[in-house]
PDB file of N, CA, C and O in Angstrom:
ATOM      1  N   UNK A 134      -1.876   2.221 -14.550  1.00 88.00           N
ATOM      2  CA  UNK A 134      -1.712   2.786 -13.220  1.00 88.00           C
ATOM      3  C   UNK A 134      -0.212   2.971 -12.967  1.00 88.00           C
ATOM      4  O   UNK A 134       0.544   2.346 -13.711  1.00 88.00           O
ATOM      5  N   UNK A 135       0.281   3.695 -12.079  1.00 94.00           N
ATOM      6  CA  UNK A 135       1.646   4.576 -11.814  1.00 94.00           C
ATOM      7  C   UNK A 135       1.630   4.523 -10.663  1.00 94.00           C
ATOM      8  O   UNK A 135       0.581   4.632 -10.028  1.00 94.00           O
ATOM      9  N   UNK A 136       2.635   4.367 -10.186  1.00 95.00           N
ATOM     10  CA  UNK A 136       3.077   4.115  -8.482  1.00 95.00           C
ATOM     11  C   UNK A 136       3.484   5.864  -8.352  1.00 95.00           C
ATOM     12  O   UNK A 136       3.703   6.295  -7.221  1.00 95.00           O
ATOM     13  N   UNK A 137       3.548   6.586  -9.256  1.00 95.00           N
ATOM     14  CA  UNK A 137       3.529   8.145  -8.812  1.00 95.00           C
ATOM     15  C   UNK A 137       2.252   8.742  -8.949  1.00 95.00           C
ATOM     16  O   UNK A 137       1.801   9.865  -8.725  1.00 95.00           O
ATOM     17  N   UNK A 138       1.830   7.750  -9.350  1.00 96.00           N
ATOM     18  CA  UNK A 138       0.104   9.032  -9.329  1.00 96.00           C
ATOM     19  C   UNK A 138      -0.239   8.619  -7.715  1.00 96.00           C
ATOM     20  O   UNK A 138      -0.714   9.353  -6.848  1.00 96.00           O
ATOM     21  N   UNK A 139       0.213   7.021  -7.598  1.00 95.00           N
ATOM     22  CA  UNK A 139      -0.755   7.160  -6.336  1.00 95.00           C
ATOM     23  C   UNK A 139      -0.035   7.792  -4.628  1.00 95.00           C
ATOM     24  O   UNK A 139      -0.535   8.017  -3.526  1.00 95.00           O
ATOM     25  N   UNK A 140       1.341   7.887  -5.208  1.00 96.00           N
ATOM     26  CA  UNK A 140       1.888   8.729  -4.369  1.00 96.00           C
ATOM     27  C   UNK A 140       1.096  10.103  -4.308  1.00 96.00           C
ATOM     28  O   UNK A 140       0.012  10.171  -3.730  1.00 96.00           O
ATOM     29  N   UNK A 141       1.610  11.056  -4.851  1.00 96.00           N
ATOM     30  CA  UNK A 141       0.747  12.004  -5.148  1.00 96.00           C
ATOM     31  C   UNK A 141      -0.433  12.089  -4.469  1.00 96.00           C
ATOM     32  O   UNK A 141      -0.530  12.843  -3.501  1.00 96.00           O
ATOM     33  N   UNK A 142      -1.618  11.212  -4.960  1.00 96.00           N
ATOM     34  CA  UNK A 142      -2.768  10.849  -4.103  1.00 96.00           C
ATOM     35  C   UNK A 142      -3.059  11.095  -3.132  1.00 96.00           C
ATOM     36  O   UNK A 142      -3.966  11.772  -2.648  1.00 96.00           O
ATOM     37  N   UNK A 143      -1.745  10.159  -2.516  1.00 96.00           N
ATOM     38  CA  UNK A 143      -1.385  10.122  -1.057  1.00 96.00           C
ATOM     39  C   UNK A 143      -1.185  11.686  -0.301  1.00 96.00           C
ATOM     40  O   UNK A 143      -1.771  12.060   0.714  1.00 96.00           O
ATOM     41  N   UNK A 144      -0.347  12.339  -0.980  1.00 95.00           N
ATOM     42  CA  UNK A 144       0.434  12.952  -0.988  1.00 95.00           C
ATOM     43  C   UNK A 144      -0.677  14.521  -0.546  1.00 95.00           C
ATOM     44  O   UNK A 144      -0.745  15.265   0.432  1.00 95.00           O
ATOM     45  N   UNK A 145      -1.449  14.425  -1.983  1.00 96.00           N
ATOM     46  CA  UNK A 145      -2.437  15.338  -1.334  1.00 96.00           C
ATOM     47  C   UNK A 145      -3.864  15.109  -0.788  1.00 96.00           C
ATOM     48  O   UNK A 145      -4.846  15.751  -1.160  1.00 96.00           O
ATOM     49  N   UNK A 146      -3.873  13.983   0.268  1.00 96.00           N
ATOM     50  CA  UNK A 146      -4.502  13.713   1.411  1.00 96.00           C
ATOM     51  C   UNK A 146      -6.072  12.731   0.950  1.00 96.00           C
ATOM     52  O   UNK A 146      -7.135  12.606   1.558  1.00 96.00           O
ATOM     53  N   UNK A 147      -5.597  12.171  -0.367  1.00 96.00           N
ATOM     54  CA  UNK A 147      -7.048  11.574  -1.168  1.00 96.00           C
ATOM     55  C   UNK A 147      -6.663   9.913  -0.761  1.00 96.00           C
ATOM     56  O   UNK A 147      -5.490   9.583  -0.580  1.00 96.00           O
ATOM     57  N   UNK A 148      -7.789   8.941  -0.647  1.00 96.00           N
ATOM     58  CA  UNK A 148      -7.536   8.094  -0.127  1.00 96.00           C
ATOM     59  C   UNK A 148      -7.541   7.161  -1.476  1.00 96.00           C
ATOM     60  O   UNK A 148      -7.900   7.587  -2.574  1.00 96.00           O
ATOM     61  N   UNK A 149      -7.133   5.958  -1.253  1.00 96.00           N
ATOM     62  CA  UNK A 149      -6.400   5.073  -2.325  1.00 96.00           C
ATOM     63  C   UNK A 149      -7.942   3.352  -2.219  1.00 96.00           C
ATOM     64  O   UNK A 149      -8.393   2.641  -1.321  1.00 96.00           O
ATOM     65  N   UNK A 150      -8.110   3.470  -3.482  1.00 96.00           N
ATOM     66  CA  UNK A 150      -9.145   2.082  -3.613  1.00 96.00           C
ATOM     67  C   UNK A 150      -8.675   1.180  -3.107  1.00 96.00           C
ATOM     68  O   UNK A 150      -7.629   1.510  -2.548  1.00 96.00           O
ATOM     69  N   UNK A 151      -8.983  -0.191  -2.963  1.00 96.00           N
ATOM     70  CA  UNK A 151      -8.504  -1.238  -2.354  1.00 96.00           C
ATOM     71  C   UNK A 151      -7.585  -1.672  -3.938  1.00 96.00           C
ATOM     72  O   UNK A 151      -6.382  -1.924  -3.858  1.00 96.00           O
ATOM     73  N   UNK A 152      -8.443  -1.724  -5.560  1.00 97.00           N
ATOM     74  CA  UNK A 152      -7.195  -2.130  -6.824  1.00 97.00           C
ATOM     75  C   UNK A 152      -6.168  -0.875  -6.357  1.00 97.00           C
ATOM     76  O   UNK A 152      -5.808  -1.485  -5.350  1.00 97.00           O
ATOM     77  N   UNK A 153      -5.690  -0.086  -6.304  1.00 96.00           N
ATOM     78  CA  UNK A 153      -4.441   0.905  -5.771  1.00 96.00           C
ATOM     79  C   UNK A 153      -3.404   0.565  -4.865  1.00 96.00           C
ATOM     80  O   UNK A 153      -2.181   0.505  -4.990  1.00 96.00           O
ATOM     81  N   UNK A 154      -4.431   0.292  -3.622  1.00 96.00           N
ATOM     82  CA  UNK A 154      -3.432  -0.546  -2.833  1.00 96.00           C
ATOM     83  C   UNK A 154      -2.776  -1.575  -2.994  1.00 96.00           C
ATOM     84  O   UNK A 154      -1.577  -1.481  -2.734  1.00 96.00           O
ATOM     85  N   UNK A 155      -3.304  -2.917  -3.475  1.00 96.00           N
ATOM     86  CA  UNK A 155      -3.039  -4.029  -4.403  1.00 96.00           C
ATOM     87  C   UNK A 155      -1.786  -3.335  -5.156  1.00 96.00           C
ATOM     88  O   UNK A 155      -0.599  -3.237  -4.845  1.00 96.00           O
ATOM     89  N   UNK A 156      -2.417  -2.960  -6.101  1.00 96.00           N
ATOM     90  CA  UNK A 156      -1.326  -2.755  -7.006  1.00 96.00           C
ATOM     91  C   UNK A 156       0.063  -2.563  -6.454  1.00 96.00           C
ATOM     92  O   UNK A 156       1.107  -3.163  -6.708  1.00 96.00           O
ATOM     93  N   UNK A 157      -0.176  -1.662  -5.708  1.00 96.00           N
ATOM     94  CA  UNK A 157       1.349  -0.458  -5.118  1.00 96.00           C
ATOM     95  C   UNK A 157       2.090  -2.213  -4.705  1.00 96.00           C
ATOM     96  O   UNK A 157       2.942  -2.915  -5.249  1.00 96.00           O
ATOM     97  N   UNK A 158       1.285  -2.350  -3.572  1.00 94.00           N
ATOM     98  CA  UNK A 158       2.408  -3.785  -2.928  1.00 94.00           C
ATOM     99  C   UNK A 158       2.280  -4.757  -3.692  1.00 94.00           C
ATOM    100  O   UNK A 158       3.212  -5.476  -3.334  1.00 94.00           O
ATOM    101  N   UNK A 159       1.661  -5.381  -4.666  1.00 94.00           N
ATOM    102  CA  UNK A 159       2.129  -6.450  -5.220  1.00 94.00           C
ATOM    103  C   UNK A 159       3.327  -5.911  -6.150  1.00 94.00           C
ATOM    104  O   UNK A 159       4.018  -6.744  -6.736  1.00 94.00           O
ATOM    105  N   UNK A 160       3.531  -4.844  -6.266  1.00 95.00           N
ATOM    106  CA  UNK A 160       4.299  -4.344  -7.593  1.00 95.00           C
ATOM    107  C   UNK A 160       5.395  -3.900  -6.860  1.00 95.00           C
ATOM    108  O   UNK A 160       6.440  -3.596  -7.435  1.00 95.00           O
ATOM    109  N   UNK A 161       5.234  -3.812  -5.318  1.00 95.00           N
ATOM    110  CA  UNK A 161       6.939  -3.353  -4.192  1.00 95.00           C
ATOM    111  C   UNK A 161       7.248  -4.977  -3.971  1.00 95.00           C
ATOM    112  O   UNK A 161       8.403  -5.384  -3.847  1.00 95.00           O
ATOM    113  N   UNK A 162       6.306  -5.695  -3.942  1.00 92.00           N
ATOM    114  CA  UNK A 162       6.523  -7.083  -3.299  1.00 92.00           C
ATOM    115  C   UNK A 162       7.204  -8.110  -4.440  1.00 92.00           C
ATOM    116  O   UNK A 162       7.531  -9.249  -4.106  1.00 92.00           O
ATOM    117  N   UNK A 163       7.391  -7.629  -5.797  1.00 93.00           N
ATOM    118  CA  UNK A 163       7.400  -7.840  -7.279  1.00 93.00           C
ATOM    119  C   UNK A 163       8.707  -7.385  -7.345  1.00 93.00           C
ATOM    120  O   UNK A 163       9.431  -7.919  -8.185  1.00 93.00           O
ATOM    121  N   UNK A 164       9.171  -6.498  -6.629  1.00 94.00           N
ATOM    122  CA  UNK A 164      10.411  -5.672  -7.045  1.00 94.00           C
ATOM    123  C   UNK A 164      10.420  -4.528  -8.143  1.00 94.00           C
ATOM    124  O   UNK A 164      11.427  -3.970  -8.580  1.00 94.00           O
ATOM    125  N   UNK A 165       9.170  -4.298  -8.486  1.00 96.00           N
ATOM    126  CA  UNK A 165       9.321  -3.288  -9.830  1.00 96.00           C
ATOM    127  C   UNK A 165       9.181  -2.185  -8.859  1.00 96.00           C
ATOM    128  O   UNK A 165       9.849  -1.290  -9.377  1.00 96.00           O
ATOM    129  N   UNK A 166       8.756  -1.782  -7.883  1.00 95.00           N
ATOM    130  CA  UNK A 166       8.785  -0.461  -7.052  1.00 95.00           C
ATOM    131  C   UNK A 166      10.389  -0.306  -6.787  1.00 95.00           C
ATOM    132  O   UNK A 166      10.989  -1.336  -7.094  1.00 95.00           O
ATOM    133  N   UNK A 167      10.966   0.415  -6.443  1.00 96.00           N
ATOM    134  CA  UNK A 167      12.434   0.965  -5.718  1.00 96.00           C
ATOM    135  C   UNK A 167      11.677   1.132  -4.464  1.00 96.00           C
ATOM    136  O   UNK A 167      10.493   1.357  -4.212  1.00 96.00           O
ATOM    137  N   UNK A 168      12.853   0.931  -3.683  1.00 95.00           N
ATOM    138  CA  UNK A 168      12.754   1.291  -2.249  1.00 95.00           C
ATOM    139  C   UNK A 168      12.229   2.723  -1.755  1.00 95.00           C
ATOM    140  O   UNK A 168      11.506   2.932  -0.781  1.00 95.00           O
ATOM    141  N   UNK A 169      12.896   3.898  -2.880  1.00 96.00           N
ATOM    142  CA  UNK A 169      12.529   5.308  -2.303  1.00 96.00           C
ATOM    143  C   UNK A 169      10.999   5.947  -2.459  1.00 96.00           C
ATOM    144  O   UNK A 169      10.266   6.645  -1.759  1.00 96.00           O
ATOM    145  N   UNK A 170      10.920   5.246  -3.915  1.00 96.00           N
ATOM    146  CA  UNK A 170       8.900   5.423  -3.888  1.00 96.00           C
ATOM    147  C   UNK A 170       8.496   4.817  -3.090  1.00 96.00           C
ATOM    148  O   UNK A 170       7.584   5.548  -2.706  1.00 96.00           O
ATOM    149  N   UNK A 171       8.458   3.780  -2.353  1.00 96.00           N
ATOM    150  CA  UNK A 171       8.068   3.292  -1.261  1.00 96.00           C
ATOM    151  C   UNK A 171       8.200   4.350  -0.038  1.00 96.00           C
ATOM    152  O   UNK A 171       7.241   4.691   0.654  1.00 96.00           O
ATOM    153  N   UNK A 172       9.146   4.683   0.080  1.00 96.00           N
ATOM    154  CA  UNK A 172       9.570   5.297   0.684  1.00 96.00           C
ATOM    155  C   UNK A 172       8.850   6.715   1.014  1.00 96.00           C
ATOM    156  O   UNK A 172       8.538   7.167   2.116  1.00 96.00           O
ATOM    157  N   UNK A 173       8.649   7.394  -0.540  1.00 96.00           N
ATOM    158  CA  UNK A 173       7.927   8.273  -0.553  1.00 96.00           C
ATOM    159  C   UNK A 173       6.470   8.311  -0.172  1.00 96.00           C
ATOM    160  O   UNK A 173       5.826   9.208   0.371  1.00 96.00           O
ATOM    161  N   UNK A 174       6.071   6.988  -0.635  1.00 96.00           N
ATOM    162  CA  UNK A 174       4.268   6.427  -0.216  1.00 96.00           C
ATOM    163  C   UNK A 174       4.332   6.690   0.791  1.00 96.00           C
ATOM    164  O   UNK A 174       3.512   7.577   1.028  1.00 96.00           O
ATOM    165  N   UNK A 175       5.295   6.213   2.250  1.00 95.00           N
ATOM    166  CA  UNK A 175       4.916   5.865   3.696  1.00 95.00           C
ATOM    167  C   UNK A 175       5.239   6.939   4.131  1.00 95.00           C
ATOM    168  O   UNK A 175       4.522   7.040   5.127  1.00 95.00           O
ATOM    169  N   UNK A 176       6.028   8.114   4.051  1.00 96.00           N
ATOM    170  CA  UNK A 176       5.834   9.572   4.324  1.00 96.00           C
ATOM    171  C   UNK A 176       5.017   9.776   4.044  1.00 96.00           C
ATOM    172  O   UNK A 176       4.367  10.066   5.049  1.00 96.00           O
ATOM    173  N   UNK A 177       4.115   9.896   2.736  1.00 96.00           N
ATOM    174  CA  UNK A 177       2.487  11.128   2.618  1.00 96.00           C
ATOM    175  C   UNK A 177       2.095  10.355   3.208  1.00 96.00           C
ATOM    176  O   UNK A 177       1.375  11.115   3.855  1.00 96.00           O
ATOM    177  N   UNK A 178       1.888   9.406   3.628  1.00 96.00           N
ATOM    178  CA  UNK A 178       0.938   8.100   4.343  1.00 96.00           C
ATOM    179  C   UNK A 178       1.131   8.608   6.210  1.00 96.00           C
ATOM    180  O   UNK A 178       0.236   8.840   7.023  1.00 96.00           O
ATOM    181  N   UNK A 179       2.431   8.639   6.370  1.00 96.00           N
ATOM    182  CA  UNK A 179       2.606   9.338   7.649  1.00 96.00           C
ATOM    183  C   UNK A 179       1.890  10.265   8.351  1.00 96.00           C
ATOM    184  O   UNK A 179       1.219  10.207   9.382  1.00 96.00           O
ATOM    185  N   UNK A 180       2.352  11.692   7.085  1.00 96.00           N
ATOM    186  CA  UNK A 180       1.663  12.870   7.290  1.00 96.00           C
ATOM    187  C   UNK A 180       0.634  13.241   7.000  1.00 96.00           C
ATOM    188  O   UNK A 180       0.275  14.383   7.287  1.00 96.00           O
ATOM    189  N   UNK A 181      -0.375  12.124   6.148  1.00 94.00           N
ATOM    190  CA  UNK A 181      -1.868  12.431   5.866  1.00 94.00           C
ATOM    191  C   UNK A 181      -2.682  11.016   6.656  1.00 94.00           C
ATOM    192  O   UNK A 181      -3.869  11.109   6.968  1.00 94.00           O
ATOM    193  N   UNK A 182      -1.949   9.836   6.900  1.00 93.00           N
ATOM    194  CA  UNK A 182      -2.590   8.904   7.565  1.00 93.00           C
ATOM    195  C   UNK A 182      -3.560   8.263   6.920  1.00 93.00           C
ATOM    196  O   UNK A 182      -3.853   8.923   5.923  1.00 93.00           O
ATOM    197  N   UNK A 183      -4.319   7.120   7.020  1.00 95.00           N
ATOM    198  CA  UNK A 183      -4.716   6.046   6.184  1.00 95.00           C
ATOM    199  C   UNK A 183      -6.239   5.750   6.921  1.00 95.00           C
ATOM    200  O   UNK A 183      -6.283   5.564   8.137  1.00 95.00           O
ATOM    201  N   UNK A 184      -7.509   5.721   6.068  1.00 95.00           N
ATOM    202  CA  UNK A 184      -8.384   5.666   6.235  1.00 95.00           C
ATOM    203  C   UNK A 184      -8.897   4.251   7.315  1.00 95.00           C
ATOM    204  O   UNK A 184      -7.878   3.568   7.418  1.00 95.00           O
ATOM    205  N   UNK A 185      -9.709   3.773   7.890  1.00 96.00           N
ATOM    206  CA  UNK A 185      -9.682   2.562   7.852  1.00 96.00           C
ATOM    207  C   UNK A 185      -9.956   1.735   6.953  1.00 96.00           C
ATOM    208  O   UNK A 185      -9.761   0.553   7.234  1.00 96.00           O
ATOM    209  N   UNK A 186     -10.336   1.975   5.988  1.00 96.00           N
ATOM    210  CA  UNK A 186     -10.614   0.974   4.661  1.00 96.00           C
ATOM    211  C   UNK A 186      -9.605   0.756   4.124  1.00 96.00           C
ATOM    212  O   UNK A 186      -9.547  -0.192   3.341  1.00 96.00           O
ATOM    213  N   UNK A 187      -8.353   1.656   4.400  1.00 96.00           N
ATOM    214  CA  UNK A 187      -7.219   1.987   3.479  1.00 96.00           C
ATOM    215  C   UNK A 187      -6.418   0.685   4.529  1.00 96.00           C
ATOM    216  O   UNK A 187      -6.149  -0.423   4.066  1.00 96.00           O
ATOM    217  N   UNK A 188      -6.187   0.996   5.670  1.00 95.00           N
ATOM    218  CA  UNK A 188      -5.372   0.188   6.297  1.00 95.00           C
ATOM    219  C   UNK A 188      -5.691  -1.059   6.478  1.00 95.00           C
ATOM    220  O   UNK A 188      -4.878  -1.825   6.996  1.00 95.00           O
ATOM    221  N   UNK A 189      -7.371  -1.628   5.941  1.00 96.00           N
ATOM    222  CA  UNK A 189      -7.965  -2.882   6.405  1.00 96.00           C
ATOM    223  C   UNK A 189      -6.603  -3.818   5.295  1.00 96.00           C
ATOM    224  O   UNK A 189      -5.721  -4.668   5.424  1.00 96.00           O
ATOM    225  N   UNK A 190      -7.360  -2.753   4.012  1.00 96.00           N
ATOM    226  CA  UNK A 190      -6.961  -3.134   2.871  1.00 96.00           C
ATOM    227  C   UNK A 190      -5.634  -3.546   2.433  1.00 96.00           C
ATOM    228  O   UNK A 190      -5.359  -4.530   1.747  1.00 96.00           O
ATOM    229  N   UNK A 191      -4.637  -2.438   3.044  1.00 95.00           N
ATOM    230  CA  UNK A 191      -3.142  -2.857   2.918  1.00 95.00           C
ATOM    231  C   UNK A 191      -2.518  -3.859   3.994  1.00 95.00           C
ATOM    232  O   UNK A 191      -1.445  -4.457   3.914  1.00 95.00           O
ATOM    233  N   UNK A 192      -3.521  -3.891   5.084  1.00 94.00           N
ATOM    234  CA  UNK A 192      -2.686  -5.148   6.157  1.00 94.00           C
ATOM    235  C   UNK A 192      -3.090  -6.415   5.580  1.00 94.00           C
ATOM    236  O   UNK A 192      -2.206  -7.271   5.545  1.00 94.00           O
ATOM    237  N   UNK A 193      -4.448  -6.786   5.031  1.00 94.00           N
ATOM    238  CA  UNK A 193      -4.895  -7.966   4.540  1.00 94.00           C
ATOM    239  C   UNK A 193      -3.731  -7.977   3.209  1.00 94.00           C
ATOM    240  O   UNK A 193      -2.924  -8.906   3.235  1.00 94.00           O
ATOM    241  N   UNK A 194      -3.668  -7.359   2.501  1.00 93.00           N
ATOM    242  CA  UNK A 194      -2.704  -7.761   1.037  1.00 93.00           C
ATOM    243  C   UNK A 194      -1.101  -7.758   1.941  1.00 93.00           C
ATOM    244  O   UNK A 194      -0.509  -8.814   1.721  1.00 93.00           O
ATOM    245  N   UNK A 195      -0.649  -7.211   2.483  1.00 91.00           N
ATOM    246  CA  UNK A 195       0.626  -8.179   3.392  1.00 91.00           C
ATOM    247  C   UNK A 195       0.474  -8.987   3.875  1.00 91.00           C
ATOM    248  O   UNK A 195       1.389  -9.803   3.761  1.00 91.00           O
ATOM    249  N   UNK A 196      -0.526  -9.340   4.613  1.00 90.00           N
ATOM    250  CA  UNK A 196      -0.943 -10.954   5.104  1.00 90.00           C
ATOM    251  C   UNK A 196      -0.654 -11.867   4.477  1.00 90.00           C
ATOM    252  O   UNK A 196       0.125 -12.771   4.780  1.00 90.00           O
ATOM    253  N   UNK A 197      -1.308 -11.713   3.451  1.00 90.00           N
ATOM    254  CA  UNK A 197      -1.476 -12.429   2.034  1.00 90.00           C
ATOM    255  C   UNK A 197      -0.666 -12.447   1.054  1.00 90.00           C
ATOM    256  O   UNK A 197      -0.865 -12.772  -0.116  1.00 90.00           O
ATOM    257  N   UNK A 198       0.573 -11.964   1.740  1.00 88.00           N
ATOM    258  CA  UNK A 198       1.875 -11.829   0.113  1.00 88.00           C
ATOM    259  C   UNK A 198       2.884 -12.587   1.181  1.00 88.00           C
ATOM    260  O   UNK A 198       4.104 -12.422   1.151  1.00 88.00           O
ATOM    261  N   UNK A 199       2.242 -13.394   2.075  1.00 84.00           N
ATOM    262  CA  UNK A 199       3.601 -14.250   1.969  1.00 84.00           C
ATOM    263  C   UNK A 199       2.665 -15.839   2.832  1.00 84.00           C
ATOM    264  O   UNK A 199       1.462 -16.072   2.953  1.00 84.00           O
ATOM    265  N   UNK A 200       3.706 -16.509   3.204  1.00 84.00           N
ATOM    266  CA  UNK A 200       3.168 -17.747   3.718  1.00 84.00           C
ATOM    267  C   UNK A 200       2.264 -17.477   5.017  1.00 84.00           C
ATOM    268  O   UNK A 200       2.597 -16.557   5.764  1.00 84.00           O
ATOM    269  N   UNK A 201       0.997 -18.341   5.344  1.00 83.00           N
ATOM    270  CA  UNK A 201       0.576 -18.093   6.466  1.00 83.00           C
ATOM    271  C   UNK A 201       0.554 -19.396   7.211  1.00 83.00           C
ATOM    272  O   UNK A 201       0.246 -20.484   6.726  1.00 83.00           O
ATOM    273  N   UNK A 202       0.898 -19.168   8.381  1.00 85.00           N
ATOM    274  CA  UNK A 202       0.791 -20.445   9.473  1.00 85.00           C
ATOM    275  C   UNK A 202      -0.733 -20.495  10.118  1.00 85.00           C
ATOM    276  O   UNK A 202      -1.277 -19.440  10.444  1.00 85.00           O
ATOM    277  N   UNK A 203      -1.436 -21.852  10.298  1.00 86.00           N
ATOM    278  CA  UNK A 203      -2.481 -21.834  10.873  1.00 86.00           C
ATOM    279  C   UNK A 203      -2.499 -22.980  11.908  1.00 86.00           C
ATOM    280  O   UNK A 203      -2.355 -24.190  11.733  1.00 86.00           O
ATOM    281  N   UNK A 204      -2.709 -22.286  13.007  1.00 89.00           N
ATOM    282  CA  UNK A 204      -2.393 -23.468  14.348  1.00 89.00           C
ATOM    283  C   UNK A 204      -3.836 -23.646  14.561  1.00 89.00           C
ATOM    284  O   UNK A 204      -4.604 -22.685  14.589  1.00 89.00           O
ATOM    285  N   UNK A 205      -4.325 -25.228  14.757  1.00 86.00           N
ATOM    286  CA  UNK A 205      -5.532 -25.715  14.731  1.00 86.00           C
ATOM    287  C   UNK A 205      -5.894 -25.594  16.422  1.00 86.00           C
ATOM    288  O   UNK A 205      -4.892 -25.588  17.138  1.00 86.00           O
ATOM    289  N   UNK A 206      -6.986 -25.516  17.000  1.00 73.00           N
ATOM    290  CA  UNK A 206      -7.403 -25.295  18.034  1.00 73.00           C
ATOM    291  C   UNK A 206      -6.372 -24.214  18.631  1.00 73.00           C
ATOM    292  O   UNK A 206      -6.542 -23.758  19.762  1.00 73.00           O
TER     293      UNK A 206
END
């Protein structure tokens, strides 16, 4: 998998699996992405906008890529 195919993807308005999404941010969150493909993702992402499956998918894997606090009651 290629962080430019799934730009692209993006890019021409096709929506991204939940392994795609994964991938992209563990691999920006990894440091192997550059800032500007990122960059490029969240423009077609802008201008074509994100399914709800797409956005369930990418807010839960940021949730989940860093520490979580859990306040009891």
């Amino acid at each position: 998998m290629r962080v430019v195919d799934l730009i692209e993807k993006k890019r021409d308005n096709e929506n991204l699996n939940e392994k795609e999404i994964k991938f992209l941010l563990d691999e920006y969150l990894d440091g192997n992405v550059p800032d500007y493909q990122m960059s490029s993702f969240l423009m077609a992402t802008y201008f074509n906008d994100m399914s709800a499956e797409e956005l369930l998918t990418f807010t839960i894997t940021m949730r989940d890529s860093g520490d979580i606090i859990k306040f009891d009651d």
